[in-house]
Amino acid sequence: MRLCCKVRWWLIAFSLVVLVTVLWALSVGVIETPWYSILMLGSAEGGDQLPAHINTIIFEIRLPRIFLALVVGAILANSGALLQGLLRNPLADPGVLGISSGSAVGAALAMLILNQLFPSVVTALGNLLVPCFAFIGGMLATWVVYRLGVTVWGISVPTMLLAGVAISSMAMAALAAINYLADDLTLRSFMHWQLGQLSGAQWWAGLTCLAVLLLQVLLIPWLGQGLNALLLGEQEASYLGVPVEKLKRTVICVASLGVGVAVAAVGIVAFVGLVVPHIVRQCLGPNHQTLLPAATLCGAWLLLVADTLSRWLLAPLELPIGIVTALIGAPVFIWLLVQQRQRMVSS
């Protein structure tokens, strides 16, 4: 994958921005940690001089949370960029197409089964069943939306978007039914999880999401080239030697896997997969071999900023991460729509 000099320097500069944001996220919280204390952690002498509770806060609470925020944000933005490229529509994202809602139903169903019907298997299979159910739910929602949108003339984007709205409504009804059947303790955990939350992040969750992210990153050269050809149309892409059907199946599976794992790890997080690829496309152009890695990096940064704000603005209280991303993403998306409308009117 070849990147032009401008894009390469842009990625390097933004990587430094992400690094600075990580240092900021490590320093803020209920207990403020000075920057020089964080920089001292890199040396053995400096680490030994810090209080034990500071080491505990940084290494056991904040670092796993920051790592999970970076990986999940990158997955959601990458999945959104893939779906937008597949559907050739900048308004498509996992939330609009019902993938997030389907994953949420699968994960919530797994949590209900584990907590109320088979509590004895929570310790043994709890960390495995929830992401598996979330992936299955996301895949089923994606398959239904895709089948409804495919016609003899190709993919009907308006039909897929409408089908996504219908699937999301059905999923919300299913979530409401699960909430009704849940006991008080399970219901409280459901509510926090449906709004998105990164508190109590564990290293195993971050490493699971990292494995999926690595798969997405490794597929960027092939998927980017195929999605670039798909911009010309499915028939034209097939003339260029692109296996269109294989490309569609791969994009759907990779995006569904990413969203399923991300939803299982942190809950429903809105607008990251919609706004980030849209902004990056306007800044760097529609080339997916550039768009996909840039969107992945920007998504990681955005979710880290949102999570840091969620635990810093009202400290010691903590806002759900889904509320913060919606407060950031919705105004930005409205502004993008206004800008696009003005360009259409002027042209």
Short mmCIF file of C-alpha atoms in Angstrom, two decimals:
data_model
loop_
_atom_site.label_atom_id
_atom_site.label_comp_id
_atom_site.label_asym_id
_atom_site.label_seq_id
_atom_site.Cartn_x
_atom_site.Cartn_y
_atom_site.Cartn_z
CA MET A 1 0.00 0.00 0.00
CA ARG A 2 1.67 3.18 -1.20
CA LEU A 3 0.86 6.50 0.43
CA CYS A 4 1.75 9.87 -0.98
CA CYS A 5 4.14 12.09 0.96
CA LYS A 6 1.38 14.44 2.12
CA VAL A 7 -0.74 11.63 3.52
CA ARG A 8 2.27 9.97 5.15
CA TRP A 9 3.19 13.15 6.99
CA TRP A 10 -0.44 13.67 7.94
CA LEU A 11 -0.57 10.22 9.50
CA ILE A 12 2.68 10.80 11.38
CA ALA A 13 1.47 14.17 12.73
CA PHE A 14 -1.86 12.75 13.81
CA SER A 15 -0.12 9.81 15.49
CA LEU A 16 1.73 12.35 17.62
CA VAL A 17 -1.61 13.96 18.45
CA VAL A 18 -2.91 10.56 19.58
CA LEU A 19 0.19 10.09 21.75
CA VAL A 20 -0.34 13.47 23.43
CA THR A 21 -4.00 12.59 23.99
CA VAL A 22 -2.96 9.33 25.66
CA LEU A 23 -0.75 11.27 28.07
CA TRP A 24 -3.64 13.63 28.80
CA ALA A 25 -6.01 10.70 29.39
CA LEU A 26 -3.52 9.13 31.80
CA SER A 27 -3.22 12.34 33.79
CA VAL A 28 -6.88 13.33 34.31
CA GLY A 29 -9.51 11.73 36.48
CA VAL A 30 -10.83 11.77 40.01
CA ILE A 31 -7.20 11.67 41.14
CA GLU A 32 -5.11 14.02 39.02
CA THR A 33 -1.73 12.66 38.00
CA PRO A 34 0.91 15.20 36.91
CA TRP A 35 2.50 14.72 33.51
CA TYR A 36 5.98 14.43 34.95
CA SER A 37 4.81 11.50 37.10
CA ILE A 38 3.58 9.70 34.00
CA LEU A 39 6.85 10.34 32.18
CA MET A 40 8.74 8.98 35.21
CA LEU A 41 7.03 5.62 34.75
CA GLY A 42 9.34 4.86 31.86
CA SER A 43 12.35 4.62 34.19
CA ALA A 44 12.76 2.06 36.93
CA GLU A 45 13.92 4.67 39.46
CA GLY A 46 11.02 6.98 38.66
CA GLY A 47 8.47 4.19 38.92
CA ASP A 48 9.80 3.16 42.33
CA GLN A 49 9.48 6.73 43.63
CA LEU A 50 5.79 7.04 42.78
CA PRO A 51 3.15 6.16 45.40
CA ALA A 52 1.69 2.69 45.12
CA HIS A 53 -1.84 3.97 44.54
CA ILE A 54 -0.67 6.03 41.54
CA ASN A 55 0.90 2.94 39.96
CA THR A 56 -2.32 1.01 40.61
CA ILE A 57 -4.50 3.74 39.08
CA ILE A 58 -2.37 4.05 35.96
CA PHE A 59 -1.54 0.41 35.23
CA GLU A 60 -4.69 -1.36 36.42
CA ILE A 61 -7.42 1.20 35.71
CA ARG A 62 -6.46 3.87 33.18
CA LEU A 63 -4.13 2.00 30.82
CA PRO A 64 -6.58 -0.87 30.09
CA ARG A 65 -9.35 1.68 29.59
CA ILE A 66 -7.28 3.84 27.24
CA PHE A 67 -6.14 0.79 25.28
CA LEU A 68 -9.73 -0.44 24.90
CA ALA A 69 -10.96 3.01 23.83
CA LEU A 70 -8.26 3.28 21.15
CA VAL A 71 -8.91 -0.20 19.73
CA VAL A 72 -12.73 0.03 19.77
CA GLY A 73 -12.70 3.50 18.22
CA ALA A 74 -10.40 2.28 15.47
CA ILE A 75 -12.63 -0.75 14.78
CA LEU A 76 -15.84 1.30 14.60
CA ALA A 77 -14.35 3.92 12.27
CA ASN A 78 -12.80 1.28 10.02
CA SER A 79 -16.08 -0.67 9.88
CA GLY A 80 -17.98 2.49 9.03
CA ALA A 81 -15.56 3.37 6.23
CA LEU A 82 -15.85 -0.17 4.82
CA LEU A 83 -19.65 -0.08 4.78
CA GLN A 84 -19.74 3.40 3.27
CA GLY A 85 -17.41 2.22 0.52
CA LEU A 86 -19.42 -0.93 -0.11
CA LEU A 87 -22.74 0.90 -0.31
CA ARG A 88 -21.19 3.94 -2.00
CA ASN A 89 -23.07 6.15 0.43
CA PRO A 90 -21.44 8.41 3.08
CA LEU A 91 -24.57 8.11 5.27
CA ALA A 92 -24.13 4.37 5.82
CA ASP A 93 -22.70 3.15 9.10
CA PRO A 94 -23.15 0.16 11.44
CA GLY A 95 -25.82 2.02 13.42
CA VAL A 96 -27.89 3.13 10.43
CA LEU A 97 -27.82 -0.36 8.91
CA GLY A 98 -28.88 -2.06 12.14
CA ILE A 99 -25.61 -3.94 12.74
CA SER A 100 -25.02 -2.27 16.11
CA SER A 101 -28.59 -2.96 17.21
CA GLY A 102 -28.38 -6.59 16.11
CA SER A 103 -25.11 -7.03 17.95
CA ALA A 104 -26.64 -5.39 21.01
CA VAL A 105 -29.56 -7.85 21.00
CA GLY A 106 -27.20 -10.80 20.72
CA ALA A 107 -24.96 -9.60 23.52
CA ALA A 108 -27.90 -8.67 25.76
CA LEU A 109 -29.48 -12.08 25.17
CA ALA A 110 -26.20 -13.75 26.14
CA MET A 111 -25.99 -11.65 29.30
CA LEU A 112 -29.59 -12.52 30.20
CA ILE A 113 -28.99 -16.23 29.66
CA LEU A 114 -25.78 -16.18 31.67
CA ASN A 115 -27.03 -14.10 34.57
CA GLN A 116 -30.50 -15.58 35.06
CA LEU A 117 -30.75 -18.99 33.42
CA PHE A 118 -27.24 -20.46 33.65
CA PRO A 119 -25.31 -18.50 36.29
CA SER A 120 -22.96 -21.44 36.85
CA VAL A 121 -21.30 -20.92 33.45
CA VAL A 122 -20.59 -17.20 33.92
CA THR A 123 -17.06 -17.79 35.14
CA ALA A 124 -16.22 -20.42 32.55
CA LEU A 125 -17.79 -19.02 29.37
CA GLY A 126 -18.91 -15.47 30.16
CA ASN A 127 -16.02 -13.82 28.33
CA LEU A 128 -16.61 -16.00 25.26
CA LEU A 129 -20.38 -16.18 24.85
CA VAL A 130 -21.11 -12.46 24.92
CA PRO A 131 -18.89 -11.51 21.92
CA CYS A 132 -19.99 -14.66 20.06
CA PHE A 133 -23.68 -13.81 20.52
CA ALA A 134 -22.97 -10.19 19.56
CA PHE A 135 -21.24 -11.31 16.37
CA ILE A 136 -24.11 -13.64 15.47
CA GLY A 137 -26.66 -10.89 16.08
CA GLY A 138 -24.72 -8.43 13.94
CA MET A 139 -24.27 -10.97 11.14
CA LEU A 140 -27.98 -11.83 11.10
CA ALA A 141 -28.96 -8.15 10.97
CA THR A 142 -26.44 -7.52 8.19
CA TRP A 143 -27.61 -10.53 6.19
CA VAL A 144 -31.27 -9.47 6.40
CA VAL A 145 -30.49 -5.87 5.39
CA TYR A 146 -28.25 -7.01 2.56
CA ARG A 147 -30.75 -9.53 1.17
CA LEU A 148 -33.53 -6.94 1.24
CA GLY A 149 -31.35 -4.41 -0.55
CA VAL A 150 -30.07 -6.66 -3.35
CA THR A 151 -32.08 -6.56 -6.57
CA VAL A 152 -31.51 -7.80 -10.12
CA TRP A 153 -30.06 -4.36 -10.91
CA GLY A 154 -27.61 -4.45 -7.99
CA ILE A 155 -27.67 -2.96 -4.50
CA SER A 156 -30.48 -0.53 -3.76
CA VAL A 157 -28.99 1.84 -1.18
CA PRO A 158 -32.32 3.48 -0.19
CA THR A 159 -33.83 0.03 0.36
CA MET A 160 -30.88 -1.05 2.52
CA LEU A 161 -31.10 2.11 4.60
CA LEU A 162 -34.85 1.63 5.10
CA ALA A 163 -34.29 -2.01 5.96
CA GLY A 164 -31.65 -0.94 8.47
CA VAL A 165 -34.15 1.40 10.11
CA ALA A 166 -36.67 -1.46 10.34
CA ILE A 167 -34.08 -3.86 11.78
CA SER A 168 -33.00 -1.23 14.32
CA SER A 169 -36.63 -0.74 15.41
CA MET A 170 -37.12 -4.49 15.82
CA ALA A 171 -33.85 -4.73 17.75
CA MET A 172 -34.89 -1.92 20.07
CA ALA A 173 -38.16 -3.75 20.73
CA ALA A 174 -36.22 -6.93 21.50
CA LEU A 175 -33.93 -5.01 23.85
CA ALA A 176 -36.97 -3.57 25.61
CA ALA A 177 -38.38 -7.09 26.05
CA ILE A 178 -35.06 -8.32 27.45
CA ASN A 179 -34.99 -5.37 29.85
CA TYR A 180 -38.52 -6.25 30.95
CA LEU A 181 -37.56 -9.85 31.67
CA ALA A 182 -34.33 -8.99 33.47
CA ASP A 183 -34.01 -8.66 37.22
CA ASP A 184 -32.99 -5.39 38.87
CA LEU A 185 -29.27 -6.10 38.94
CA THR A 186 -29.15 -7.30 35.32
CA LEU A 187 -31.36 -4.40 34.22
CA ARG A 188 -28.98 -1.86 35.75
CA SER A 189 -26.02 -3.42 33.96
CA PHE A 190 -28.04 -3.44 30.72
CA MET A 191 -28.78 0.28 30.96
CA HIS A 192 -25.12 1.20 31.49
CA TRP A 193 -24.06 -1.12 28.70
CA GLN A 194 -26.66 0.11 26.17
CA LEU A 195 -25.44 3.69 26.66
CA GLY A 196 -21.83 2.62 26.20
CA GLN A 197 -19.31 2.39 28.99
CA LEU A 198 -15.60 1.78 29.35
CA SER A 199 -15.40 1.65 33.13
CA GLY A 200 -14.00 -1.60 34.42
CA ALA A 201 -12.11 -2.25 31.18
CA GLN A 202 -10.02 -5.41 31.22
CA TRP A 203 -6.94 -6.30 29.21
CA TRP A 204 -8.59 -9.43 27.77
CA ALA A 205 -11.32 -7.32 26.16
CA GLY A 206 -8.79 -4.97 24.61
CA LEU A 207 -6.67 -7.85 23.30
CA THR A 208 -9.74 -9.53 21.79
CA CYS A 209 -10.65 -6.32 19.98
CA LEU A 210 -7.01 -5.87 18.95
CA ALA A 211 -7.05 -9.22 17.17
CA VAL A 212 -10.06 -8.11 15.11
CA LEU A 213 -8.46 -4.73 14.42
CA LEU A 214 -5.29 -6.41 13.16
CA LEU A 215 -7.42 -8.45 10.76
CA GLN A 216 -9.05 -5.26 9.46
CA VAL A 217 -5.69 -3.54 9.06
CA LEU A 218 -4.12 -6.48 7.24
CA LEU A 219 -7.00 -6.49 4.76
CA ILE A 220 -6.77 -2.74 4.03
CA PRO A 221 -4.58 -3.07 0.87
CA TRP A 222 -6.91 -5.58 -0.81
CA LEU A 223 -10.17 -4.08 0.43
CA GLY A 224 -9.04 -0.55 -0.39
CA GLN A 225 -8.17 -1.47 -3.95
CA GLY A 226 -11.45 -3.30 -4.42
CA LEU A 227 -13.57 -0.51 -2.93
CA ASN A 228 -11.82 2.03 -5.17
CA ALA A 229 -12.82 -0.04 -8.21
CA LEU A 230 -16.33 -0.42 -6.82
CA LEU A 231 -16.76 3.36 -6.92
CA LEU A 232 -17.02 2.99 -10.70
CA GLY A 233 -19.89 0.51 -10.36
CA GLU A 234 -20.14 -3.22 -9.82
CA GLN A 235 -20.06 -4.11 -13.52
CA GLU A 236 -17.06 -1.87 -14.19
CA ALA A 237 -15.25 -3.29 -11.15
CA SER A 238 -15.80 -6.83 -12.40
CA TYR A 239 -14.34 -5.80 -15.78
CA LEU A 240 -11.22 -4.65 -13.93
CA GLY A 241 -10.81 -8.11 -12.41
CA VAL A 242 -12.25 -7.39 -8.96
CA PRO A 243 -14.16 -10.35 -7.45
CA VAL A 244 -17.18 -8.25 -6.55
CA GLU A 245 -19.21 -10.88 -4.69
CA LYS A 246 -16.19 -12.04 -2.70
CA LEU A 247 -15.42 -8.41 -1.87
CA LYS A 248 -18.98 -7.83 -0.65
CA ARG A 249 -18.96 -10.91 1.56
CA THR A 250 -15.57 -10.02 3.00
CA VAL A 251 -16.56 -6.43 3.81
CA ILE A 252 -19.81 -7.54 5.44
CA CYS A 253 -18.09 -10.26 7.51
CA VAL A 254 -15.19 -8.05 8.60
CA ALA A 255 -17.43 -5.09 9.48
CA SER A 256 -19.93 -7.29 11.32
CA LEU A 257 -17.16 -9.04 13.25
CA GLY A 258 -15.65 -5.72 14.25
CA VAL A 259 -18.94 -4.17 15.32
CA GLY A 260 -19.99 -7.32 17.17
CA VAL A 261 -16.79 -7.46 19.20
CA ALA A 262 -16.84 -3.70 19.85
CA VAL A 263 -20.47 -3.71 20.99
CA ALA A 264 -19.83 -6.70 23.23
CA ALA A 265 -16.86 -4.93 24.80
CA VAL A 266 -18.21 -1.42 25.43
CA GLY A 267 -21.89 -1.36 24.39
CA ILE A 268 -23.51 0.83 21.75
CA VAL A 269 -21.35 3.81 20.75
CA ALA A 270 -22.99 6.10 18.21
CA PHE A 271 -21.62 8.30 15.41
CA VAL A 272 -17.98 7.13 15.43
CA GLY A 273 -18.48 4.90 12.39
CA LEU A 274 -20.54 7.58 10.64
CA VAL A 275 -18.79 10.90 11.25
CA VAL A 276 -15.12 9.91 11.23
CA PRO A 277 -14.97 8.39 7.70
CA HIS A 278 -17.08 11.29 6.42
CA ILE A 279 -14.63 13.90 7.78
CA VAL A 280 -11.54 11.99 6.63
CA ARG A 281 -13.01 11.61 3.15
CA GLN A 282 -13.46 15.37 2.88
CA CYS A 283 -9.91 16.00 4.09
CA LEU A 284 -7.97 13.31 2.20
CA GLY A 285 -10.24 12.30 -0.66
CA PRO A 286 -12.11 9.10 -1.55
CA ASN A 287 -9.09 6.83 -2.08
CA HIS A 288 -9.84 3.93 0.28
CA GLN A 289 -6.22 2.88 0.54
CA THR A 290 -5.68 6.24 2.25
CA LEU A 291 -9.14 6.62 3.77
CA LEU A 292 -9.18 3.32 5.68
CA PRO A 293 -5.93 3.75 7.69
CA ALA A 294 -6.64 7.46 8.32
CA ALA A 295 -10.19 6.74 9.50
CA THR A 296 -8.89 3.95 11.75
CA LEU A 297 -6.44 6.34 13.41
CA CYS A 298 -8.98 9.17 13.75
CA GLY A 299 -11.61 6.84 15.19
CA ALA A 300 -9.20 5.69 17.88
CA TRP A 301 -8.42 9.31 18.77
CA LEU A 302 -12.07 10.41 18.83
CA LEU A 303 -13.25 7.65 21.16
CA LEU A 304 -10.29 8.26 23.48
CA VAL A 305 -11.14 11.97 23.66
CA ALA A 306 -14.81 11.18 24.28
CA ASP A 307 -13.98 8.71 27.04
CA THR A 308 -11.58 11.12 28.71
CA LEU A 309 -14.21 13.87 28.62
CA SER A 310 -16.83 11.47 30.01
CA ARG A 311 -14.81 10.91 33.20
CA TRP A 312 -13.36 14.41 33.47
CA LEU A 313 -16.21 16.88 32.85
CA LEU A 314 -18.39 15.88 35.80
CA ALA A 315 -15.80 14.13 37.98
CA PRO A 316 -16.28 12.21 40.23
CA LEU A 317 -19.42 11.38 38.22
CA GLU A 318 -18.98 9.67 34.85
CA LEU A 319 -21.09 10.15 31.73
CA PRO A 320 -21.82 7.13 29.51
CA ILE A 321 -19.53 7.17 26.51
CA GLY A 322 -22.45 6.88 24.09
CA ILE A 323 -23.88 10.18 25.30
CA VAL A 324 -20.57 11.98 24.80
CA THR A 325 -20.03 10.62 21.28
CA ALA A 326 -23.59 11.59 20.36
CA LEU A 327 -23.08 15.11 21.72
CA ILE A 328 -19.88 15.40 19.67
CA GLY A 329 -20.95 13.55 16.55
CA ALA A 330 -24.49 14.82 15.98
CA PRO A 331 -23.58 18.56 15.68
CA VAL A 332 -20.58 17.72 13.50
CA PHE A 333 -22.70 15.57 11.22
CA ILE A 334 -25.38 18.27 10.95
CA TRP A 335 -22.67 20.78 10.04
CA LEU A 336 -21.35 18.42 7.36
CA LEU A 337 -24.84 18.06 5.90
CA VAL A 338 -25.25 21.84 5.82
CA GLN A 339 -21.90 22.22 4.06
CA GLN A 340 -22.84 19.56 1.52
CA ARG A 341 -26.20 21.23 0.88
CA GLN A 342 -24.52 24.60 0.32
CA ARG A 343 -22.11 23.07 -2.18
CA MET A 344 -24.99 21.47 -4.06
CA VAL A 345 -26.88 24.77 -4.18
CA SER A 346 -23.81 26.73 -5.33
CA SER A 347 -23.07 24.21 -8.07
#
